[in-house]
Amino acid sequence: MNTELILKKAADDNKNLLANPHGILNTAREFEQLLMLYESGIKQLTTKFEILADEFESKHKRNPISTITSRIKDPVSIAEKLQRKGLKVTLDNMVTNLYDIAGIRVTCPFISDVYYVMQMLLQQDDVDLIQLKDYIKHPKKNGYRSLHVIVKVAVYFSDQRRDIPVEIQIRTIAMDFWASLEHQLHYKKDYDMPANVSEELRSCADVIASTDARMQELAKNIPGFIDFSAADADAFDASLYSAHNLQIRS
């Protein structure tokens, strides 16, 4: 990512704004308010996940959620993504064309927990599914596995309701382990990963996926264990895509 070039292009997109001090101030305030909206969406969904985890633990004496983390894209990343889409860096384009400014990552002990958490969230009336990408059943070429869900969640303010888009990544602890280390290997590198390293990464991902599957089988020995990783998850997928007229996207 060439930060200097990104900022230069963003400045070119806003020449008229930069020439007007009042315009700069107003845009800064609008941007701050937008970030507050995205933070509110994260808070709303985080609370929902925490309640679902508490309910599940109360019923089944274990927690289907290991960790919940969140982030807001930084301004440079927002500008870079807009430019990658061939769009000018404006607040309107940011709101209209980007759905991953707010992000939540949920890690779960078992594969079935991933689908269970997704199902329980999407059944709520104030959460609307925008897009689902299942990289668990359909891994990326580099071996990456995770369930990516973009939703709009209703947030109620003093005078209005706003539907806030949030990207949610749900994965097992093992998947998160691989993804975190793979990110470190690629972090801020401006060169292509050597073929042998990429192949080794894919091999590690396959080993971790196999271990995940074995742990899933062991989990079936837990009394009352709910398995959403196989037939139940497939049936849920079919009804979900039918109801929302969606397809799996890769």
PDB file of C-alpha atoms in Angstrom:
ATOM      1  CA  MET A   1       0.000   0.000   0.000  1.00  0.00           C
ATOM      2  CA  ASN A   2       1.547   3.288  -1.143  1.00  0.00           C
ATOM      3  CA  THR A   3       0.126   5.659   1.479  1.00  0.00           C
ATOM      4  CA  GLU A   4       1.576   8.784  -0.111  1.00  0.00           C
ATOM      5  CA  LEU A   5       0.025   8.014  -3.494  1.00  0.00           C
ATOM      6  CA  ILE A   6      -3.339   7.146  -1.920  1.00  0.00           C
ATOM      7  CA  LEU A   7      -3.439  10.436  -0.018  1.00  0.00           C
ATOM      8  CA  LYS A   8      -2.421  12.420  -3.111  1.00  0.00           C
ATOM      9  CA  LYS A   9      -5.256  10.911  -5.146  1.00  0.00           C
ATOM     10  CA  ALA A  10      -7.694  11.543  -2.291  1.00  0.00           C
ATOM     11  CA  ALA A  11      -6.606  15.180  -2.153  1.00  0.00           C
ATOM     12  CA  ASP A  12      -7.131  15.495  -5.914  1.00  0.00           C
ATOM     13  CA  ASP A  13     -10.673  14.159  -5.480  1.00  0.00           C
ATOM     14  CA  ASN A  14     -11.396  16.908  -2.965  1.00  0.00           C
ATOM     15  CA  LYS A  15      -9.675  19.984  -4.389  1.00  0.00           C
ATOM     16  CA  ASN A  16     -12.748  22.186  -3.995  1.00  0.00           C
ATOM     17  CA  LEU A  17     -13.210  21.049  -0.406  1.00  0.00           C
ATOM     18  CA  LEU A  18      -9.596  21.715   0.554  1.00  0.00           C
ATOM     19  CA  ALA A  19      -9.904  25.279  -0.738  1.00  0.00           C
ATOM     20  CA  ASN A  20     -12.750  25.981   1.684  1.00  0.00           C
ATOM     21  CA  PRO A  21     -11.895  25.907   5.429  1.00  0.00           C
ATOM     22  CA  HIS A  22     -15.572  25.708   6.409  1.00  0.00           C
ATOM     23  CA  GLY A  23     -16.047  22.783   4.021  1.00  0.00           C
ATOM     24  CA  ILE A  24     -13.110  20.963   5.566  1.00  0.00           C
ATOM     25  CA  LEU A  25     -14.519  21.468   9.061  1.00  0.00           C
ATOM     26  CA  ASN A  26     -18.008  20.312   8.080  1.00  0.00           C
ATOM     27  CA  THR A  27     -16.660  17.219   6.328  1.00  0.00           C
ATOM     28  CA  ALA A  28     -14.520  16.368   9.352  1.00  0.00           C
ATOM     29  CA  ARG A  29     -17.607  16.578  11.563  1.00  0.00           C
ATOM     30  CA  GLU A  30     -19.630  14.425   9.173  1.00  0.00           C
ATOM     31  CA  PHE A  31     -16.829  11.847   9.086  1.00  0.00           C
ATOM     32  CA  GLU A  32     -16.692  11.797  12.888  1.00  0.00           C
ATOM     33  CA  GLN A  33     -20.458  11.272  13.061  1.00  0.00           C
ATOM     34  CA  LEU A  34     -20.268   8.451  10.522  1.00  0.00           C
ATOM     35  CA  LEU A  35     -17.601   6.681  12.564  1.00  0.00           C
ATOM     36  CA  MET A  36     -19.897   7.002  15.583  1.00  0.00           C
ATOM     37  CA  LEU A  37     -22.635   5.231  13.607  1.00  0.00           C
ATOM     38  CA  TYR A  38     -20.309   2.379  12.663  1.00  0.00           C
ATOM     39  CA  GLU A  39     -19.097   2.075  16.265  1.00  0.00           C
ATOM     40  CA  SER A  40     -22.738   1.900  17.347  1.00  0.00           C
ATOM     41  CA  GLY A  41     -23.358  -0.941  14.882  1.00  0.00           C
ATOM     42  CA  ILE A  42     -20.417  -2.824  16.351  1.00  0.00           C
ATOM     43  CA  LYS A  43     -21.702  -2.290  19.896  1.00  0.00           C
ATOM     44  CA  GLN A  44     -25.164  -3.525  18.922  1.00  0.00           C
ATOM     45  CA  LEU A  45     -23.860  -6.723  17.326  1.00  0.00           C
ATOM     46  CA  THR A  46     -21.300  -7.368  20.054  1.00  0.00           C
ATOM     47  CA  THR A  47     -24.087  -7.244  22.636  1.00  0.00           C
ATOM     48  CA  LYS A  48     -26.149  -9.665  20.550  1.00  0.00           C
ATOM     49  CA  PHE A  49     -23.247 -12.136  20.369  1.00  0.00           C
ATOM     50  CA  GLU A  50     -22.655 -11.865  24.113  1.00  0.00           C
ATOM     51  CA  ILE A  51     -26.324 -12.540  24.873  1.00  0.00           C
ATOM     52  CA  LEU A  52     -26.383 -15.553  22.535  1.00  0.00           C
ATOM     53  CA  ALA A  53     -23.238 -16.913  24.181  1.00  0.00           C
ATOM     54  CA  ASP A  54     -24.705 -16.471  27.667  1.00  0.00           C
ATOM     55  CA  GLU A  55     -27.939 -18.191  26.637  1.00  0.00           C
ATOM     56  CA  PHE A  56     -26.095 -21.117  25.031  1.00  0.00           C
ATOM     57  CA  GLU A  57     -23.829 -21.530  28.051  1.00  0.00           C
ATOM     58  CA  SER A  58     -26.824 -21.497  30.370  1.00  0.00           C
ATOM     59  CA  LYS A  59     -28.543 -24.241  28.364  1.00  0.00           C
ATOM     60  CA  HIS A  60     -25.571 -26.389  27.357  1.00  0.00           C
ATOM     61  CA  LYS A  61     -22.923 -25.565  29.977  1.00  0.00           C
ATOM     62  CA  ARG A  62     -20.350 -24.455  27.409  1.00  0.00           C
ATOM     63  CA  ASN A  63     -19.698 -21.327  25.366  1.00  0.00           C
ATOM     64  CA  PRO A  64     -19.897 -21.442  21.533  1.00  0.00           C
ATOM     65  CA  ILE A  65     -17.940 -18.169  21.309  1.00  0.00           C
ATOM     66  CA  SER A  66     -14.310 -17.972  22.343  1.00  0.00           C
ATOM     67  CA  THR A  67     -13.483 -14.338  21.485  1.00  0.00           C
ATOM     68  CA  ILE A  68     -15.128 -11.253  19.994  1.00  0.00           C
ATOM     69  CA  THR A  69     -12.949  -8.496  18.548  1.00  0.00           C
ATOM     70  CA  SER A  70     -13.798  -5.482  16.401  1.00  0.00           C
ATOM     71  CA  ARG A  71     -12.254  -2.721  14.335  1.00  0.00           C
ATOM     72  CA  ILE A  72     -13.096   0.335  12.252  1.00  0.00           C
ATOM     73  CA  LYS A  73     -11.185   0.741   8.982  1.00  0.00           C
ATOM     74  CA  ASP A  74      -8.678   3.565   9.176  1.00  0.00           C
ATOM     75  CA  PRO A  75      -9.083   6.497   6.730  1.00  0.00           C
ATOM     76  CA  VAL A  76      -6.175   5.413   4.500  1.00  0.00           C
ATOM     77  CA  SER A  77      -7.636   1.909   4.122  1.00  0.00           C
ATOM     78  CA  ILE A  78     -11.029   3.420   3.279  1.00  0.00           C
ATOM     79  CA  ALA A  79      -9.464   5.664   0.623  1.00  0.00           C
ATOM     80  CA  GLU A  80      -7.419   2.782  -0.807  1.00  0.00           C
ATOM     81  CA  LYS A  81     -10.467   0.543  -1.166  1.00  0.00           C
ATOM     82  CA  LEU A  82     -12.521   3.259  -2.865  1.00  0.00           C
ATOM     83  CA  GLN A  83      -9.680   3.904  -5.308  1.00  0.00           C
ATOM     84  CA  ARG A  84      -9.348   0.181  -5.961  1.00  0.00           C
ATOM     85  CA  LYS A  85     -13.039   0.208  -6.927  1.00  0.00           C
ATOM     86  CA  GLY A  86     -12.382   3.128  -9.271  1.00  0.00           C
ATOM     87  CA  LEU A  87     -14.344   5.567  -7.106  1.00  0.00           C
ATOM     88  CA  LYS A  88     -13.544   9.036  -5.844  1.00  0.00           C
ATOM     89  CA  VAL A  89     -12.749   9.384  -2.158  1.00  0.00           C
ATOM     90  CA  THR A  90     -15.920  11.048  -0.839  1.00  0.00           C
ATOM     91  CA  LEU A  91     -18.162  10.476   2.148  1.00  0.00           C
ATOM     92  CA  ASP A  92     -21.078   9.591  -0.155  1.00  0.00           C
ATOM     93  CA  ASN A  93     -19.037   6.901  -1.911  1.00  0.00           C
ATOM     94  CA  MET A  94     -17.808   5.610   1.420  1.00  0.00           C
ATOM     95  CA  VAL A  95     -21.337   5.172   2.776  1.00  0.00           C
ATOM     96  CA  THR A  96     -22.859   3.858  -0.464  1.00  0.00           C
ATOM     97  CA  ASN A  97     -20.168   1.477  -1.690  1.00  0.00           C
ATOM     98  CA  LEU A  98     -18.306   0.120   1.344  1.00  0.00           C
ATOM     99  CA  TYR A  99     -19.866  -2.432   3.675  1.00  0.00           C
ATOM    100  CA  ASP A 100     -16.803  -3.433   5.671  1.00  0.00           C
ATOM    101  CA  ILE A 101     -15.866  -0.158   7.369  1.00  0.00           C
ATOM    102  CA  ALA A 102     -17.103  -1.693  10.620  1.00  0.00           C
ATOM    103  CA  GLY A 103     -15.864  -5.212  11.279  1.00  0.00           C
ATOM    104  CA  ILE A 104     -16.313  -7.894  13.933  1.00  0.00           C
ATOM    105  CA  ARG A 105     -14.376 -11.145  14.247  1.00  0.00           C
ATOM    106  CA  VAL A 106     -15.828 -14.025  16.238  1.00  0.00           C
ATOM    107  CA  THR A 107     -13.846 -17.162  17.032  1.00  0.00           C
ATOM    108  CA  CYS A 108     -15.549 -20.387  18.041  1.00  0.00           C
ATOM    109  CA  PRO A 109     -14.253 -23.667  19.492  1.00  0.00           C
ATOM    110  CA  PHE A 110     -15.801 -25.953  16.853  1.00  0.00           C
ATOM    111  CA  ILE A 111     -16.892 -25.719  13.215  1.00  0.00           C
ATOM    112  CA  SER A 112     -20.504 -26.422  14.181  1.00  0.00           C
ATOM    113  CA  ASP A 113     -20.415 -23.440  16.529  1.00  0.00           C
ATOM    114  CA  VAL A 114     -19.567 -21.171  13.597  1.00  0.00           C
ATOM    115  CA  TYR A 115     -22.770 -22.117  11.777  1.00  0.00           C
ATOM    116  CA  TYR A 116     -24.823 -22.110  14.951  1.00  0.00           C
ATOM    117  CA  VAL A 117     -23.751 -18.574  15.862  1.00  0.00           C
ATOM    118  CA  MET A 118     -24.474 -17.410  12.313  1.00  0.00           C
ATOM    119  CA  GLN A 119     -27.911 -19.009  12.332  1.00  0.00           C
ATOM    120  CA  MET A 120     -28.915 -17.544  15.680  1.00  0.00           C
ATOM    121  CA  LEU A 121     -27.809 -14.048  14.646  1.00  0.00           C
ATOM    122  CA  LEU A 122     -29.537 -14.033  11.256  1.00  0.00           C
ATOM    123  CA  GLN A 123     -32.827 -15.188  12.742  1.00  0.00           C
ATOM    124  CA  GLN A 124     -33.175 -11.884  14.581  1.00  0.00           C
ATOM    125  CA  ASP A 125     -35.677  -9.448  13.077  1.00  0.00           C
ATOM    126  CA  ASP A 126     -33.426  -6.394  13.210  1.00  0.00           C
ATOM    127  CA  VAL A 127     -30.494  -8.048  11.412  1.00  0.00           C
ATOM    128  CA  ASP A 128     -30.654  -8.223   7.598  1.00  0.00           C
ATOM    129  CA  LEU A 129     -28.246 -10.336   5.568  1.00  0.00           C
ATOM    130  CA  ILE A 130     -26.522  -8.511   2.716  1.00  0.00           C
ATOM    131  CA  GLN A 131     -23.910 -11.051   1.658  1.00  0.00           C
ATOM    132  CA  LEU A 132     -22.525 -14.398   2.778  1.00  0.00           C
ATOM    133  CA  LYS A 133     -19.232 -15.938   1.688  1.00  0.00           C
ATOM    134  CA  ASP A 134     -18.540 -19.422   3.010  1.00  0.00           C
ATOM    135  CA  TYR A 135     -14.780 -19.926   2.851  1.00  0.00           C
ATOM    136  CA  ILE A 136     -15.075 -22.941   5.149  1.00  0.00           C
ATOM    137  CA  LYS A 137     -16.879 -25.093   2.608  1.00  0.00           C
ATOM    138  CA  HIS A 138     -15.174 -23.252  -0.252  1.00  0.00           C
ATOM    139  CA  PRO A 139     -11.654 -22.261   0.938  1.00  0.00           C
ATOM    140  CA  LYS A 140      -9.608 -19.640  -0.881  1.00  0.00           C
ATOM    141  CA  LYS A 141      -6.754 -20.873  -3.050  1.00  0.00           C
ATOM    142  CA  ASN A 142      -4.210 -19.948  -0.407  1.00  0.00           C
ATOM    143  CA  GLY A 143      -5.991 -22.150   2.157  1.00  0.00           C
ATOM    144  CA  TYR A 144      -7.863 -19.391   4.006  1.00  0.00           C
ATOM    145  CA  ARG A 145     -11.016 -20.560   5.769  1.00  0.00           C
ATOM    146  CA  SER A 146     -13.667 -18.448   7.476  1.00  0.00           C
ATOM    147  CA  LEU A 147     -17.328 -17.522   7.236  1.00  0.00           C
ATOM    148  CA  HIS A 148     -17.807 -13.925   6.058  1.00  0.00           C
ATOM    149  CA  VAL A 149     -21.184 -12.320   6.624  1.00  0.00           C
ATOM    150  CA  ILE A 150     -22.186  -8.744   5.841  1.00  0.00           C
ATOM    151  CA  VAL A 151     -25.315  -7.607   7.648  1.00  0.00           C
ATOM    152  CA  LYS A 152     -27.203  -4.431   8.347  1.00  0.00           C
ATOM    153  CA  VAL A 153     -28.163  -4.055  12.001  1.00  0.00           C
ATOM    154  CA  ALA A 154     -30.782  -1.653  13.299  1.00  0.00           C
ATOM    155  CA  VAL A 155     -29.476   0.941  15.744  1.00  0.00           C
ATOM    156  CA  TYR A 156     -31.930   3.248  17.518  1.00  0.00           C
ATOM    157  CA  PHE A 157     -30.873   6.791  18.336  1.00  0.00           C
ATOM    158  CA  SER A 158     -32.805   9.557  20.097  1.00  0.00           C
ATOM    159  CA  ASP A 159     -34.620  10.661  16.951  1.00  0.00           C
ATOM    160  CA  GLN A 160     -34.177   7.946  14.335  1.00  0.00           C
ATOM    161  CA  ARG A 161     -33.348   4.368  13.416  1.00  0.00           C
ATOM    162  CA  ARG A 162     -30.297   3.710  11.276  1.00  0.00           C
ATOM    163  CA  ASP A 163     -29.416   0.403   9.590  1.00  0.00           C
ATOM    164  CA  ILE A 164     -25.640   0.072   9.867  1.00  0.00           C
ATOM    165  CA  PRO A 165     -23.613  -2.302   7.639  1.00  0.00           C
ATOM    166  CA  VAL A 166     -21.079  -4.468   9.464  1.00  0.00           C
ATOM    167  CA  GLU A 167     -18.805  -7.210   8.155  1.00  0.00           C
ATOM    168  CA  ILE A 168     -18.601 -10.241  10.446  1.00  0.00           C
ATOM    169  CA  GLN A 169     -15.931 -12.931  10.189  1.00  0.00           C
ATOM    170  CA  ILE A 170     -16.771 -16.116  12.093  1.00  0.00           C
ATOM    171  CA  ARG A 171     -14.145 -18.861  12.280  1.00  0.00           C
ATOM    172  CA  THR A 172     -12.760 -21.522  14.566  1.00  0.00           C
ATOM    173  CA  ILE A 173      -9.813 -20.909  16.867  1.00  0.00           C
ATOM    174  CA  ALA A 174      -7.691 -23.106  14.568  1.00  0.00           C
ATOM    175  CA  MET A 175      -8.685 -21.125  11.451  1.00  0.00           C
ATOM    176  CA  ASP A 176      -7.878 -17.889  13.255  1.00  0.00           C
ATOM    177  CA  PHE A 177      -4.464 -19.253  14.262  1.00  0.00           C
ATOM    178  CA  TRP A 178      -3.571 -19.921  10.614  1.00  0.00           C
ATOM    179  CA  ALA A 179      -5.029 -16.623   9.348  1.00  0.00           C
ATOM    180  CA  SER A 180      -3.166 -14.588  11.974  1.00  0.00           C
ATOM    181  CA  LEU A 181       0.208 -16.141  11.150  1.00  0.00           C
ATOM    182  CA  GLU A 182      -0.414 -15.958   7.398  1.00  0.00           C
ATOM    183  CA  HIS A 183      -1.144 -12.243   7.805  1.00  0.00           C
ATOM    184  CA  GLN A 184       2.164 -11.765   9.627  1.00  0.00           C
ATOM    185  CA  LEU A 185       4.042 -13.453   6.780  1.00  0.00           C
ATOM    186  CA  HIS A 186       2.462 -11.066   4.266  1.00  0.00           C
ATOM    187  CA  TYR A 187       2.365  -7.955   6.419  1.00  0.00           C
ATOM    188  CA  LYS A 188       3.533  -4.852   4.530  1.00  0.00           C
ATOM    189  CA  LYS A 189       5.420  -6.911   1.962  1.00  0.00           C
ATOM    190  CA  ASP A 190       5.625  -5.505  -1.561  1.00  0.00           C
ATOM    191  CA  TYR A 191       6.812  -8.708  -3.177  1.00  0.00           C
ATOM    192  CA  ASP A 192       5.092 -11.910  -4.282  1.00  0.00           C
ATOM    193  CA  MET A 193       5.348 -14.790  -1.861  1.00  0.00           C
ATOM    194  CA  PRO A 194       7.711 -17.505  -3.242  1.00  0.00           C
ATOM    195  CA  ALA A 195       5.825 -20.479  -4.656  1.00  0.00           C
ATOM    196  CA  ASN A 196       7.288 -22.946  -2.158  1.00  0.00           C
ATOM    197  CA  VAL A 197       6.180 -20.770   0.777  1.00  0.00           C
ATOM    198  CA  SER A 198       2.660 -20.420  -0.636  1.00  0.00           C
ATOM    199  CA  GLU A 199       2.439 -24.175  -1.111  1.00  0.00           C
ATOM    200  CA  GLU A 200       3.621 -24.752   2.443  1.00  0.00           C
ATOM    201  CA  LEU A 201       1.004 -22.317   3.746  1.00  0.00           C
ATOM    202  CA  ARG A 202      -1.733 -24.174   1.872  1.00  0.00           C
ATOM    203  CA  SER A 203      -0.418 -27.453   3.259  1.00  0.00           C
ATOM    204  CA  CYS A 204      -0.506 -26.062   6.796  1.00  0.00           C
ATOM    205  CA  ALA A 205      -4.053 -24.834   6.222  1.00  0.00           C
ATOM    206  CA  ASP A 206      -5.108 -28.321   5.107  1.00  0.00           C
ATOM    207  CA  VAL A 207      -3.507 -29.900   8.181  1.00  0.00           C
ATOM    208  CA  ILE A 208      -5.259 -27.413  10.453  1.00  0.00           C
ATOM    209  CA  ALA A 209      -8.581 -28.033   8.662  1.00  0.00           C
ATOM    210  CA  SER A 210      -8.133 -31.775   9.148  1.00  0.00           C
ATOM    211  CA  THR A 211      -7.442 -31.223  12.839  1.00  0.00           C
ATOM    212  CA  ASP A 212     -10.532 -29.000  13.079  1.00  0.00           C
ATOM    213  CA  ALA A 213     -12.633 -31.789  11.560  1.00  0.00           C
ATOM    214  CA  ARG A 214     -11.186 -34.362  13.988  1.00  0.00           C
ATOM    215  CA  MET A 215     -11.921 -32.090  16.945  1.00  0.00           C
ATOM    216  CA  GLN A 216     -15.451 -31.702  15.594  1.00  0.00           C
ATOM    217  CA  GLU A 217     -15.889 -35.475  15.686  1.00  0.00           C
ATOM    218  CA  LEU A 218     -14.539 -35.620  19.231  1.00  0.00           C
ATOM    219  CA  ALA A 219     -16.971 -32.889  20.235  1.00  0.00           C
ATOM    220  CA  LYS A 220     -19.875 -35.175  19.398  1.00  0.00           C
ATOM    221  CA  ASN A 221     -19.075 -37.007  22.627  1.00  0.00           C
ATOM    222  CA  ILE A 222     -20.209 -33.916  24.559  1.00  0.00           C
ATOM    223  CA  PRO A 223     -23.746 -34.559  25.908  1.00  0.00           C
ATOM    224  CA  GLY A 224     -26.280 -32.483  24.008  1.00  0.00           C
ATOM    225  CA  PHE A 225     -23.722 -31.310  21.431  1.00  0.00           C
ATOM    226  CA  ILE A 226     -25.432 -29.549  18.500  1.00  0.00           C
ATOM    227  CA  ASP A 227     -23.766 -30.270  15.146  1.00  0.00           C
ATOM    228  CA  PHE A 228     -24.511 -27.573  12.540  1.00  0.00           C
ATOM    229  CA  SER A 229     -21.426 -28.314  10.457  1.00  0.00           C
ATOM    230  CA  ALA A 230     -22.887 -30.957   8.137  1.00  0.00           C
ATOM    231  CA  ALA A 231     -26.461 -31.653   7.015  1.00  0.00           C
ATOM    232  CA  ASP A 232     -28.120 -29.111   9.306  1.00  0.00           C
ATOM    233  CA  ALA A 233     -25.850 -26.325   8.073  1.00  0.00           C
ATOM    234  CA  ASP A 234     -26.467 -27.278   4.433  1.00  0.00           C
ATOM    235  CA  ALA A 235     -30.221 -27.207   4.984  1.00  0.00           C
ATOM    236  CA  PHE A 236     -29.925 -23.859   6.715  1.00  0.00           C
ATOM    237  CA  ASP A 237     -27.845 -22.516   3.811  1.00  0.00           C
ATOM    238  CA  ALA A 238     -30.474 -23.584   1.281  1.00  0.00           C
ATOM    239  CA  SER A 239     -33.337 -21.923   3.129  1.00  0.00           C
ATOM    240  CA  LEU A 240     -31.241 -18.820   3.802  1.00  0.00           C
ATOM    241  CA  TYR A 241     -30.260 -18.256   0.178  1.00  0.00           C
ATOM    242  CA  SER A 242     -33.814 -18.934  -0.953  1.00  0.00           C
ATOM    243  CA  ALA A 243     -35.272 -16.445   1.527  1.00  0.00           C
ATOM    244  CA  HIS A 244     -32.809 -13.686   0.664  1.00  0.00           C
ATOM    245  CA  ASN A 245     -32.299 -14.555  -3.019  1.00  0.00           C
ATOM    246  CA  LEU A 246     -28.565 -14.873  -2.450  1.00  0.00           C
ATOM    247  CA  GLN A 247     -25.822 -17.120  -3.729  1.00  0.00           C
ATOM    248  CA  ILE A 248     -22.502 -18.060  -2.202  1.00  0.00           C
ATOM    249  CA  ARG A 249     -19.888 -15.632  -3.497  1.00  0.00           C
ATOM    250  CA  SER A 250     -16.184 -16.361  -3.663  1.00  0.00           C
TER     251      SER A 250
END
